[in-house]
Amino acid sequence: MALLFASTADDPELWRRELGRRLPGLEIRVHPEIGDPADIDLALVWLPPPGLLASLPNLKAILSLGAGVDAMLDDPTLPADLPLCRLVDPSLTATMSEYVLLHVLKYHRMQDLFARDQRERRWQLRLPAPASSTRVGILGLGVLGTDAARVLAGHGFSLRGWSRSQKQLDGVACFAGPAQLPAFLAQTDILVCLLPLTAETTGILDRDLFARLPKGARLVHVGRGAQLVEEDLLDALDRGQLGGATVDVFVQEPLPPEHPFWAHPAIDITPHAASYSDPAVGADVIAENIRRFFDGRPLQHVVDRARGY
Ligand code: NAP
Ligand code: GLV
């Protein structure tokens, strides 16, 4: 009975300490020191090497260290019949909302334009309109999109959101499904993408979608790299259809040094760093699922594999 920890982005010792406090008897093995693969019941993973999970003959459940599980679902060897749980963690949610607020405020307060003025030694007073006249549209009204909307509402922004199923959220004009996407986009000055990567959302941020936004709209992209058609973003910025973009996720990560986004004056990039899970908080959620597993109770946040998220 052991849990395998495998992540290139998370500190195994912090997680071992926090999980050990909550589940003192739990044996944790850190990849690649697996020992006998037959001992592993549970895997706690972020971007595990393809094939790793299939190589564990007694694996019974997979717990993700990330909210998005697209990379795991992309592994054709992923055991088909095991529950796969995504991470729903208050610290991950809070840091994402912080990131979204930071960059929405950047555009609302025209800090991107002030930065350009400074580079060009131009003293130009620019006064923002009230937040209530800046229309923020959030693609994806799940755990993260809903919290981002709540935080932005606290700053007075005018909010709308788009999801697959119809929602009702206080203070957010809710749109659903492909038929309502154009109406949502037509009234969005700052577009925030918080969609999971699925067959339907791959390439969704493309030339056609940008054309439906008001001219000069800004993009804050924190979903997944493959949702953005990168050349279409460059083209939309060159034509002034978009006025700026903040991008945290990329088709290829790490972003190659020769990639045009690095030096583009209207693109701010961060290295897939928009949000992160604090083990001192996230371990509560993971430990609860591990307890449920050992007690034979239903696991939380199980991914619907047919839906893809
Ligand atoms: P979630 O709770 O599963 O919410 C997903 C939302 O997207 C739901 O509202 C869902 O609609 C909507 N959606 C899915 N497919 C859609 C479609 N085809 N058309 C319209 N709406 C669609 O996920 P979450 O926890 O908020 O996370 C969202 C994503 O954020 C993750 O999957 C991941 O890719 C990304 N993420 C990025 C970072 C980062 O650091 N950059 C960190 C964490 C997560 P319904 O509500 O109708 O199902
Ligand atoms: C990070 O990208 C996550 O999905 O949690």
mmCIF file of C-alpha atoms and ligand atoms in Angstrom:
data_model
loop_
_atom_site.group_PDB
_atom_site.id
_atom_site.type_symbol
_atom_site.label_atom_id
_atom_site.label_comp_id
_atom_site.label_asym_id
_atom_site.label_seq_id
_atom_site.Cartn_x
_atom_site.Cartn_y
_atom_site.Cartn_z
ATOM 1 C CA MET A 1 0.000 0.000 0.000
ATOM 2 C CA ALA A 2 1.868 3.097 -1.178
ATOM 3 C CA LEU A 3 1.334 6.388 -2.961
ATOM 4 C CA LEU A 4 3.577 7.335 -5.863
ATOM 5 C CA PHE A 5 4.448 11.044 -6.153
ATOM 6 C CA ALA A 6 5.601 12.150 -9.611
ATOM 7 C CA SER A 7 5.912 15.799 -10.606
ATOM 8 C CA THR A 8 8.529 17.958 -12.243
ATOM 9 C CA ALA A 9 6.959 21.152 -10.883
ATOM 10 C CA ASP A 10 6.149 20.363 -7.241
ATOM 11 C CA ASP A 11 8.506 19.865 -4.301
ATOM 12 C CA PRO A 12 8.088 16.235 -3.138
ATOM 13 C CA GLU A 13 9.478 16.957 0.328
ATOM 14 C CA LEU A 14 6.916 19.693 1.019
ATOM 15 C CA TRP A 15 4.102 17.398 -0.072
ATOM 16 C CA ARG A 16 5.544 14.475 1.913
ATOM 17 C CA ARG A 17 5.646 16.667 5.022
ATOM 18 C CA GLU A 18 2.112 18.029 4.613
ATOM 19 C CA LEU A 19 0.554 14.693 3.677
ATOM 20 C CA GLY A 20 2.514 12.974 6.473
ATOM 21 C CA ARG A 21 0.978 15.371 9.020
ATOM 22 C CA ARG A 22 -2.519 14.463 7.874
ATOM 23 C CA LEU A 23 -1.977 10.766 7.105
ATOM 24 C CA PRO A 24 0.892 9.566 9.325
ATOM 25 C CA GLY A 25 0.779 5.949 8.126
ATOM 26 C CA LEU A 26 0.900 6.747 4.413
ATOM 27 C CA GLU A 27 3.949 5.448 2.546
ATOM 28 C CA ILE A 28 5.027 7.896 -0.170
ATOM 29 C CA ARG A 29 7.475 6.950 -2.906
ATOM 30 C CA VAL A 30 8.895 9.666 -5.106
ATOM 31 C CA HIS A 31 9.422 8.979 -8.801
ATOM 32 C CA PRO A 32 11.783 7.649 -10.123
ATOM 33 C CA GLU A 33 12.496 5.709 -6.857
ATOM 34 C CA ILE A 34 9.380 3.570 -7.239
ATOM 35 C CA GLY A 35 10.595 0.319 -5.700
ATOM 36 C CA ASP A 36 8.284 -2.569 -6.588
ATOM 37 C CA PRO A 37 5.614 -1.060 -8.917
ATOM 38 C CA ALA A 38 3.138 -3.641 -7.601
ATOM 39 C CA ASP A 39 3.112 -1.857 -4.199
ATOM 40 C CA ILE A 40 1.581 1.341 -5.622
ATOM 41 C CA ASP A 41 -2.159 1.877 -5.059
ATOM 42 C CA LEU A 42 -2.420 5.603 -5.646
ATOM 43 C CA ALA A 43 -0.572 8.100 -7.812
ATOM 44 C CA LEU A 44 -0.302 11.837 -7.085
ATOM 45 C CA VAL A 45 1.034 13.374 -10.275
ATOM 46 C CA TRP A 46 1.629 16.393 -12.493
ATOM 47 C CA LEU A 47 2.697 15.708 -16.096
ATOM 48 C CA PRO A 48 3.786 12.131 -15.370
ATOM 49 C CA PRO A 49 5.975 10.598 -18.092
ATOM 50 C CA PRO A 50 3.680 8.923 -20.644
ATOM 51 C CA GLY A 51 3.386 5.229 -19.828
ATOM 52 C CA LEU A 52 4.295 5.608 -16.129
ATOM 53 C CA LEU A 53 0.762 5.124 -14.806
ATOM 54 C CA ALA A 54 0.173 2.132 -17.101
ATOM 55 C CA SER A 55 3.273 0.484 -15.636
ATOM 56 C CA LEU A 56 1.737 0.241 -12.128
ATOM 57 C CA PRO A 57 -0.203 -3.068 -12.095
ATOM 58 C CA ASN A 58 -2.156 -2.431 -8.870
ATOM 59 C CA LEU A 59 -2.899 1.264 -9.324
ATOM 60 C CA LYS A 60 -6.462 2.051 -8.207
ATOM 61 C CA ALA A 61 -6.817 5.837 -8.501
ATOM 62 C CA ILE A 62 -4.966 8.807 -9.955
ATOM 63 C CA LEU A 63 -4.888 12.176 -8.162
ATOM 64 C CA SER A 64 -3.774 15.152 -10.224
ATOM 65 C CA LEU A 65 -1.611 17.924 -8.778
ATOM 66 C CA GLY A 66 -3.168 20.266 -11.344
ATOM 67 C CA ALA A 67 -6.643 21.476 -12.213
ATOM 68 C CA GLY A 68 -6.278 20.595 -15.897
ATOM 69 C CA VAL A 69 -5.774 16.927 -16.760
ATOM 70 C CA ASP A 70 -5.527 17.237 -20.556
ATOM 71 C CA ALA A 71 -1.916 15.990 -20.700
ATOM 72 C CA MET A 72 -2.823 12.809 -18.830
ATOM 73 C CA LEU A 73 -5.894 12.217 -20.998
ATOM 74 C CA ASP A 74 -3.622 12.620 -24.013
ATOM 75 C CA ASP A 75 -1.535 9.614 -22.959
ATOM 76 C CA PRO A 76 -2.987 6.659 -24.921
ATOM 77 C CA THR A 77 -1.669 4.267 -22.263
ATOM 78 C CA LEU A 78 -3.563 5.967 -19.413
ATOM 79 C CA PRO A 79 -5.486 3.155 -17.644
ATOM 80 C CA ALA A 80 -9.047 3.586 -18.874
ATOM 81 C CA ASP A 81 -11.018 2.288 -15.936
ATOM 82 C CA LEU A 82 -9.386 4.144 -13.017
ATOM 83 C CA PRO A 83 -10.831 7.257 -11.384
ATOM 84 C CA LEU A 84 -8.826 10.346 -12.283
ATOM 85 C CA CYS A 85 -9.325 13.270 -9.876
ATOM 86 C CA ARG A 86 -8.356 16.814 -10.731
ATOM 87 C CA LEU A 87 -7.140 19.314 -8.147
ATOM 88 C CA VAL A 88 -9.668 21.728 -6.732
ATOM 89 C CA ASP A 89 -7.655 23.602 -4.142
ATOM 90 C CA PRO A 90 -8.419 26.980 -2.532
ATOM 91 C CA SER A 91 -4.790 28.133 -2.878
ATOM 92 C CA LEU A 92 -4.710 27.295 -6.605
ATOM 93 C CA THR A 93 -8.008 29.131 -7.071
ATOM 94 C CA ALA A 94 -6.916 32.196 -5.089
ATOM 95 C CA THR A 95 -3.601 32.571 -6.919
ATOM 96 C CA MET A 96 -5.354 32.283 -10.282
ATOM 97 C CA SER A 97 -7.843 34.991 -9.341
ATOM 98 C CA GLU A 98 -4.928 37.187 -8.211
ATOM 99 C CA TYR A 99 -3.261 36.726 -11.602
ATOM 100 C CA VAL A 100 -6.439 37.509 -13.515
ATOM 101 C CA LEU A 101 -7.090 40.606 -11.400
ATOM 102 C CA LEU A 102 -3.489 41.796 -11.845
ATOM 103 C CA HIS A 103 -3.654 41.669 -15.632
ATOM 104 C CA VAL A 104 -7.217 42.927 -15.982
ATOM 105 C CA LEU A 105 -6.234 45.915 -13.843
ATOM 106 C CA LYS A 106 -3.112 46.367 -15.981
ATOM 107 C CA TYR A 107 -5.254 46.834 -19.061
ATOM 108 C CA HIS A 108 -8.033 48.745 -17.332
ATOM 109 C CA ARG A 109 -5.543 51.220 -15.815
ATOM 110 C CA MET A 110 -3.601 51.337 -19.136
ATOM 111 C CA GLN A 111 -0.367 50.274 -17.467
ATOM 112 C CA ASP A 112 0.618 48.576 -20.744
ATOM 113 C CA LEU A 113 0.340 51.961 -22.481
ATOM 114 C CA PHE A 114 2.226 53.777 -19.698
ATOM 115 C CA ALA A 115 5.013 51.180 -20.015
ATOM 116 C CA ARG A 116 5.205 51.906 -23.740
ATOM 117 C CA ASP A 117 5.203 55.676 -23.054
ATOM 118 C CA GLN A 118 8.072 55.196 -20.608
ATOM 119 C CA ARG A 119 10.123 53.201 -23.125
ATOM 120 C CA GLU A 120 9.589 56.052 -25.618
ATOM 121 C CA ARG A 121 10.152 58.834 -22.989
ATOM 122 C CA ARG A 122 6.679 60.216 -23.596
ATOM 123 C CA TRP A 123 4.876 62.054 -20.779
ATOM 124 C CA GLN A 124 1.204 61.436 -21.480
ATOM 125 C CA LEU A 125 -1.620 61.652 -19.003
ATOM 126 C CA ARG A 126 -4.146 58.850 -19.505
ATOM 127 C CA LEU A 127 -7.167 58.671 -17.223
ATOM 128 C CA PRO A 128 -9.123 55.407 -16.989
ATOM 129 C CA ALA A 129 -12.883 55.176 -17.189
ATOM 130 C CA PRO A 130 -14.584 53.672 -14.118
ATOM 131 C CA ALA A 131 -14.192 49.896 -13.772
ATOM 132 C CA SER A 132 -17.929 49.521 -14.342
ATOM 133 C CA SER A 133 -17.421 50.594 -17.954
ATOM 134 C CA THR A 134 -14.686 48.012 -18.634
ATOM 135 C CA ARG A 135 -16.363 44.814 -19.841
ATOM 136 C CA VAL A 136 -14.520 41.638 -18.829
ATOM 137 C CA GLY A 137 -15.568 38.346 -20.430
ATOM 138 C CA ILE A 138 -14.516 35.034 -18.930
ATOM 139 C CA LEU A 139 -14.398 31.902 -21.084
ATOM 140 C CA GLY A 140 -15.088 29.057 -18.652
ATOM 141 C CA LEU A 141 -17.250 29.515 -15.569
ATOM 142 C CA GLY A 142 -15.953 26.556 -13.589
ATOM 143 C CA VAL A 143 -14.099 26.615 -10.278
ATOM 144 C CA LEU A 144 -11.508 29.119 -11.505
ATOM 145 C CA GLY A 145 -13.663 31.248 -13.804
ATOM 146 C CA THR A 146 -16.347 31.662 -11.145
ATOM 147 C CA ASP A 147 -13.854 32.769 -8.518
ATOM 148 C CA ALA A 148 -12.140 35.163 -10.933
ATOM 149 C CA ALA A 149 -15.564 36.680 -11.650
ATOM 150 C CA ARG A 150 -16.214 37.068 -7.911
ATOM 151 C CA VAL A 151 -12.889 38.844 -7.373
ATOM 152 C CA LEU A 152 -13.348 41.106 -10.415
ATOM 153 C CA ALA A 153 -16.894 41.939 -9.305
ATOM 154 C CA GLY A 154 -15.394 43.155 -6.029
ATOM 155 C CA HIS A 155 -13.471 45.740 -8.069
ATOM 156 C CA GLY A 156 -16.581 46.874 -9.911
ATOM 157 C CA PHE A 157 -15.915 45.462 -13.387
ATOM 158 C CA SER A 158 -18.774 44.736 -15.765
ATOM 159 C CA LEU A 159 -18.780 40.946 -16.103
ATOM 160 C CA ARG A 160 -19.952 38.301 -18.502
ATOM 161 C CA GLY A 161 -19.045 34.629 -18.729
ATOM 162 C CA TRP A 162 -19.365 31.730 -21.151
ATOM 163 C CA SER A 163 -19.685 28.048 -20.362
ATOM 164 C CA ARG A 164 -21.011 24.845 -21.887
ATOM 165 C CA SER A 165 -24.096 24.636 -19.662
ATOM 166 C CA GLN A 166 -26.187 27.659 -18.715
ATOM 167 C CA LYS A 167 -25.227 29.291 -15.389
ATOM 168 C CA GLN A 168 -26.795 31.828 -13.091
ATOM 169 C CA LEU A 169 -24.248 33.948 -11.256
ATOM 170 C CA ASP A 170 -25.002 37.147 -9.392
ATOM 171 C CA GLY A 171 -23.588 40.143 -11.237
ATOM 172 C CA VAL A 172 -22.395 38.097 -14.245
ATOM 173 C CA ALA A 173 -24.218 38.030 -17.580
ATOM 174 C CA CYS A 174 -24.061 34.313 -18.402
ATOM 175 C CA PHE A 175 -23.821 32.926 -21.938
ATOM 176 C CA ALA A 176 -23.693 29.253 -22.884
ATOM 177 C CA GLY A 177 -22.820 27.120 -25.870
ATOM 178 C CA PRO A 178 -21.466 27.941 -29.326
ATOM 179 C CA ALA A 179 -24.648 29.786 -30.385
ATOM 180 C CA GLN A 180 -24.216 32.432 -27.681
ATOM 181 C CA LEU A 181 -20.457 32.879 -28.083
ATOM 182 C CA PRO A 182 -20.663 35.723 -30.663
ATOM 183 C CA ALA A 183 -22.974 37.811 -28.427
ATOM 184 C CA PHE A 184 -20.648 37.248 -25.467
ATOM 185 C CA LEU A 185 -17.584 38.278 -27.484
ATOM 186 C CA ALA A 186 -19.241 41.369 -28.952
ATOM 187 C CA GLN A 187 -19.461 42.911 -25.475
ATOM 188 C CA THR A 188 -16.032 41.946 -24.122
ATOM 189 C CA ASP A 189 -13.176 44.461 -23.816
ATOM 190 C CA ILE A 190 -10.873 42.127 -21.867
ATOM 191 C CA LEU A 191 -11.188 38.413 -22.613
ATOM 192 C CA VAL A 192 -9.964 35.934 -19.990
ATOM 193 C CA CYS A 193 -9.601 32.306 -21.083
ATOM 194 C CA LEU A 194 -10.074 29.777 -18.282
ATOM 195 C CA LEU A 195 -11.292 26.841 -20.352
ATOM 196 C CA PRO A 196 -10.043 23.260 -20.063
ATOM 197 C CA LEU A 197 -8.337 21.848 -23.142
ATOM 198 C CA THR A 198 -10.705 19.487 -24.960
ATOM 199 C CA ALA A 199 -11.460 18.657 -28.583
ATOM 200 C CA GLU A 200 -14.002 21.528 -28.584
ATOM 201 C CA THR A 201 -11.671 24.145 -27.106
ATOM 202 C CA THR A 202 -8.523 23.301 -29.090
ATOM 203 C CA GLY A 203 -7.736 26.298 -31.300
ATOM 204 C CA ILE A 204 -10.757 28.254 -30.029
ATOM 205 C CA LEU A 205 -8.735 31.477 -29.669
ATOM 206 C CA ASP A 206 -8.315 32.035 -33.376
ATOM 207 C CA ARG A 207 -8.735 34.687 -36.047
ATOM 208 C CA ASP A 208 -12.537 34.236 -36.221
ATOM 209 C CA LEU A 209 -12.960 34.615 -32.486
ATOM 210 C CA PHE A 210 -10.692 37.680 -32.334
ATOM 211 C CA ALA A 211 -12.697 39.257 -35.178
ATOM 212 C CA ARG A 212 -15.844 39.079 -33.031
ATOM 213 C CA LEU A 213 -14.300 41.119 -30.212
ATOM 214 C CA PRO A 214 -14.499 44.925 -30.220
ATOM 215 C CA LYS A 215 -11.451 46.387 -31.989
ATOM 216 C CA GLY A 216 -8.551 46.849 -29.579
ATOM 217 C CA ALA A 217 -9.762 44.222 -27.057
ATOM 218 C CA ARG A 218 -7.191 42.595 -24.782
ATOM 219 C CA LEU A 219 -6.625 38.900 -24.061
ATOM 220 C CA VAL A 220 -5.543 37.249 -20.807
ATOM 221 C CA HIS A 221 -4.873 33.598 -21.660
ATOM 222 C CA VAL A 222 -4.456 31.230 -18.736
ATOM 223 C CA GLY A 223 -6.208 28.088 -20.024
ATOM 224 C CA ARG A 224 -3.954 25.853 -22.106
ATOM 225 C CA GLY A 225 -1.506 26.600 -24.901
ATOM 226 C CA ALA A 226 -3.255 24.597 -27.614
ATOM 227 C CA GLN A 227 -6.401 26.732 -27.254
ATOM 228 C CA LEU A 228 -4.536 29.657 -28.825
ATOM 229 C CA VAL A 229 -3.636 29.786 -32.519
ATOM 230 C CA GLU A 230 -0.421 31.676 -31.913
ATOM 231 C CA GLU A 231 0.001 33.034 -35.453
ATOM 232 C CA ASP A 232 -3.582 34.344 -35.360
ATOM 233 C CA LEU A 233 -2.771 36.254 -32.170
ATOM 234 C CA LEU A 234 0.273 37.834 -33.809
ATOM 235 C CA ASP A 235 -1.806 38.752 -36.839
ATOM 236 C CA ALA A 236 -4.646 40.222 -34.721
ATOM 237 C CA LEU A 237 -2.128 42.341 -32.780
ATOM 238 C CA ASP A 238 -0.404 43.521 -35.961
ATOM 239 C CA ARG A 239 -3.740 44.593 -37.423
ATOM 240 C CA GLY A 240 -4.832 46.326 -34.194
ATOM 241 C CA GLN A 241 -7.817 44.006 -33.868
ATOM 242 C CA LEU A 242 -6.362 43.131 -30.471
ATOM 243 C CA GLY A 243 -4.624 45.792 -28.389
ATOM 244 C CA GLY A 244 -2.552 43.485 -26.190
ATOM 245 C CA ALA A 245 -2.259 39.995 -24.792
ATOM 246 C CA THR A 246 -1.028 38.360 -21.627
ATOM 247 C CA VAL A 247 -0.163 34.722 -22.173
ATOM 248 C CA ASP A 248 0.755 32.179 -19.502
ATOM 249 C CA VAL A 249 0.383 28.923 -21.446
ATOM 250 C CA PHE A 250 1.884 27.937 -24.785
ATOM 251 C CA VAL A 251 1.729 25.298 -27.465
ATOM 252 C CA GLN A 252 5.336 24.454 -26.609
ATOM 253 C CA GLU A 253 6.490 24.777 -23.014
ATOM 254 C CA PRO A 254 9.101 25.922 -22.170
ATOM 255 C CA LEU A 255 8.642 28.602 -24.833
ATOM 256 C CA PRO A 256 11.604 28.264 -27.247
ATOM 257 C CA PRO A 257 14.060 31.224 -27.180
ATOM 258 C CA GLU A 258 13.380 32.051 -30.842
ATOM 259 C CA HIS A 259 9.593 32.315 -30.325
ATOM 260 C CA PRO A 260 8.194 35.693 -31.494
ATOM 261 C CA PHE A 261 6.137 36.178 -28.299
ATOM 262 C CA TRP A 262 9.281 36.843 -26.230
ATOM 263 C CA ALA A 263 10.042 40.188 -27.873
ATOM 264 C CA HIS A 264 6.579 41.287 -29.009
ATOM 265 C CA PRO A 265 5.822 44.773 -27.605
ATOM 266 C CA ALA A 266 2.122 43.998 -27.069
ATOM 267 C CA ILE A 267 2.535 40.569 -25.444
ATOM 268 C CA ASP A 268 3.332 39.933 -21.792
ATOM 269 C CA ILE A 269 4.302 36.373 -21.038
ATOM 270 C CA THR A 270 4.699 34.347 -17.866
ATOM 271 C CA PRO A 271 6.071 30.779 -17.744
ATOM 272 C CA HIS A 272 2.883 28.838 -16.913
ATOM 273 C CA ALA A 273 3.018 30.490 -13.517
ATOM 274 C CA ALA A 274 -0.458 31.997 -13.202
ATOM 275 C CA SER A 275 -1.448 29.855 -10.257
ATOM 276 C CA TYR A 276 0.059 27.291 -7.957
ATOM 277 C CA SER A 277 -0.973 25.008 -5.167
ATOM 278 C CA ASP A 278 0.444 25.649 -1.696
ATOM 279 C CA PRO A 279 1.055 22.162 -0.250
ATOM 280 C CA ALA A 280 0.006 23.427 3.207
ATOM 281 C CA VAL A 281 -3.461 24.053 1.726
ATOM 282 C CA GLY A 282 -3.655 21.565 -1.150
ATOM 283 C CA ALA A 283 -2.717 18.656 1.129
ATOM 284 C CA ASP A 284 -6.094 19.030 2.889
ATOM 285 C CA VAL A 285 -7.888 18.296 -0.368
ATOM 286 C CA ILE A 286 -5.563 15.470 -1.399
ATOM 287 C CA ALA A 287 -5.622 13.902 2.075
ATOM 288 C CA GLU A 288 -9.430 13.975 2.080
ATOM 289 C CA ASN A 289 -9.493 12.056 -1.211
ATOM 290 C CA ILE A 290 -6.948 9.545 0.094
ATOM 291 C CA ARG A 291 -9.075 8.978 3.222
ATOM 292 C CA ARG A 292 -12.109 8.488 1.005
ATOM 293 C CA PHE A 293 -10.166 5.984 -1.066
ATOM 294 C CA PHE A 294 -9.130 3.921 1.974
ATOM 295 C CA ASP A 295 -12.665 4.113 3.463
ATOM 296 C CA GLY A 296 -14.261 3.035 0.169
ATOM 297 C CA ARG A 297 -16.190 6.334 -0.139
ATOM 298 C CA PRO A 298 -16.678 8.119 -3.490
ATOM 299 C CA LEU A 299 -13.730 10.287 -4.522
ATOM 300 C CA GLN A 300 -14.135 14.021 -5.096
ATOM 301 C CA HIS A 301 -13.523 15.930 -8.346
ATOM 302 C CA VAL A 302 -13.457 12.863 -10.575
ATOM 303 C CA VAL A 303 -12.918 13.852 -14.209
ATOM 304 C CA ASP A 304 -15.643 12.983 -16.681
ATOM 305 C CA ARG A 305 -13.451 11.353 -19.292
ATOM 306 C CA ALA A 306 -16.099 11.519 -22.013
ATOM 307 C CA ARG A 307 -16.415 15.289 -21.512
ATOM 308 C CA GLY A 308 -12.634 15.685 -21.226
ATOM 309 C CA TYR A 309 -12.553 17.761 -18.018
HETATM 310 P P1 NAP B 1 -13.659 23.474 -14.380
HETATM 311 O O1 NAP B 1 -14.130 23.768 -13.003
HETATM 312 O O2 NAP B 1 -13.801 22.106 -14.909
HETATM 313 O O3 NAP B 1 -14.408 24.520 -15.342
HETATM 314 C C1 NAP B 1 -14.318 24.465 -16.728
HETATM 315 C C2 NAP B 1 -15.290 25.460 -17.321
HETATM 316 O O4 NAP B 1 -15.106 25.481 -18.728
HETATM 317 C C3 NAP B 1 -16.755 25.076 -17.054
HETATM 318 O O5 NAP B 1 -17.519 26.227 -16.795
HETATM 319 C C4 NAP B 1 -17.176 24.453 -18.371
HETATM 320 O O6 NAP B 1 -18.570 24.559 -18.661
HETATM 321 C C5 NAP B 1 -16.388 25.291 -19.342
HETATM 322 N N1 NAP B 1 -16.235 24.591 -20.620
HETATM 323 C C6 NAP B 1 -15.630 23.426 -20.880
HETATM 324 N N2 NAP B 1 -15.733 23.106 -22.180
HETATM 325 C C7 NAP B 1 -16.445 24.092 -22.742
HETATM 326 C C8 NAP B 1 -16.917 24.323 -24.058
HETATM 327 N N3 NAP B 1 -16.667 23.460 -25.067
HETATM 328 N N4 NAP B 1 -17.636 25.426 -24.293
HETATM 329 C C9 NAP B 1 -17.925 26.297 -23.295
HETATM 330 N N5 NAP B 1 -17.506 26.140 -22.018
HETATM 331 C C10 NAP B 1 -16.781 25.038 -21.759
HETATM 332 O O7 NAP B 1 -12.112 23.854 -14.537
HETATM 333 P P2 NAP B 1 -11.262 24.899 -13.680
HETATM 334 O O8 NAP B 1 -10.815 24.291 -12.404
HETATM 335 O O9 NAP B 1 -11.996 26.182 -13.626
HETATM 336 O O10 NAP B 1 -9.966 25.041 -14.607
HETATM 337 C C11 NAP B 1 -10.074 25.478 -15.937
HETATM 338 C C12 NAP B 1 -8.764 25.307 -16.678
HETATM 339 O O11 NAP B 1 -7.822 26.292 -16.267
HETATM 340 C C13 NAP B 1 -8.003 23.998 -16.440
HETATM 341 O O12 NAP B 1 -8.575 22.928 -17.164
HETATM 342 C C14 NAP B 1 -6.633 24.357 -16.935
HETATM 343 O O13 NAP B 1 -6.539 24.115 -18.325
HETATM 344 C C15 NAP B 1 -6.530 25.863 -16.670
HETATM 345 N N6 NAP B 1 -5.568 26.147 -15.579
HETATM 346 C C16 NAP B 1 -4.458 26.872 -15.877
HETATM 347 C C17 NAP B 1 -3.555 27.165 -14.865
HETATM 348 C C18 NAP B 1 -2.346 28.014 -15.133
HETATM 349 O O14 NAP B 1 -1.485 28.113 -14.255
HETATM 350 N N7 NAP B 1 -2.233 28.649 -16.266
HETATM 351 C C19 NAP B 1 -3.792 26.727 -13.559
HETATM 352 C C20 NAP B 1 -4.935 25.995 -13.315
HETATM 353 C C21 NAP B 1 -5.826 25.691 -14.329
HETATM 354 P P3 NAP B 1 -19.652 23.815 -17.730
HETATM 355 O O15 NAP B 1 -19.616 24.555 -16.409
HETATM 356 O O16 NAP B 1 -20.909 23.996 -18.434
HETATM 357 O O17 NAP B 1 -19.196 22.400 -17.598
HETATM 358 C C1 GLV B 2 -2.065 24.145 -14.089
HETATM 359 O O1 GLV B 2 -1.898 24.483 -15.207
HETATM 360 C C2 GLV B 2 -3.180 23.379 -13.632
HETATM 361 O O2 GLV B 2 -3.906 22.829 -14.473
HETATM 362 O O3 GLV B 2 -3.376 23.273 -12.405
#
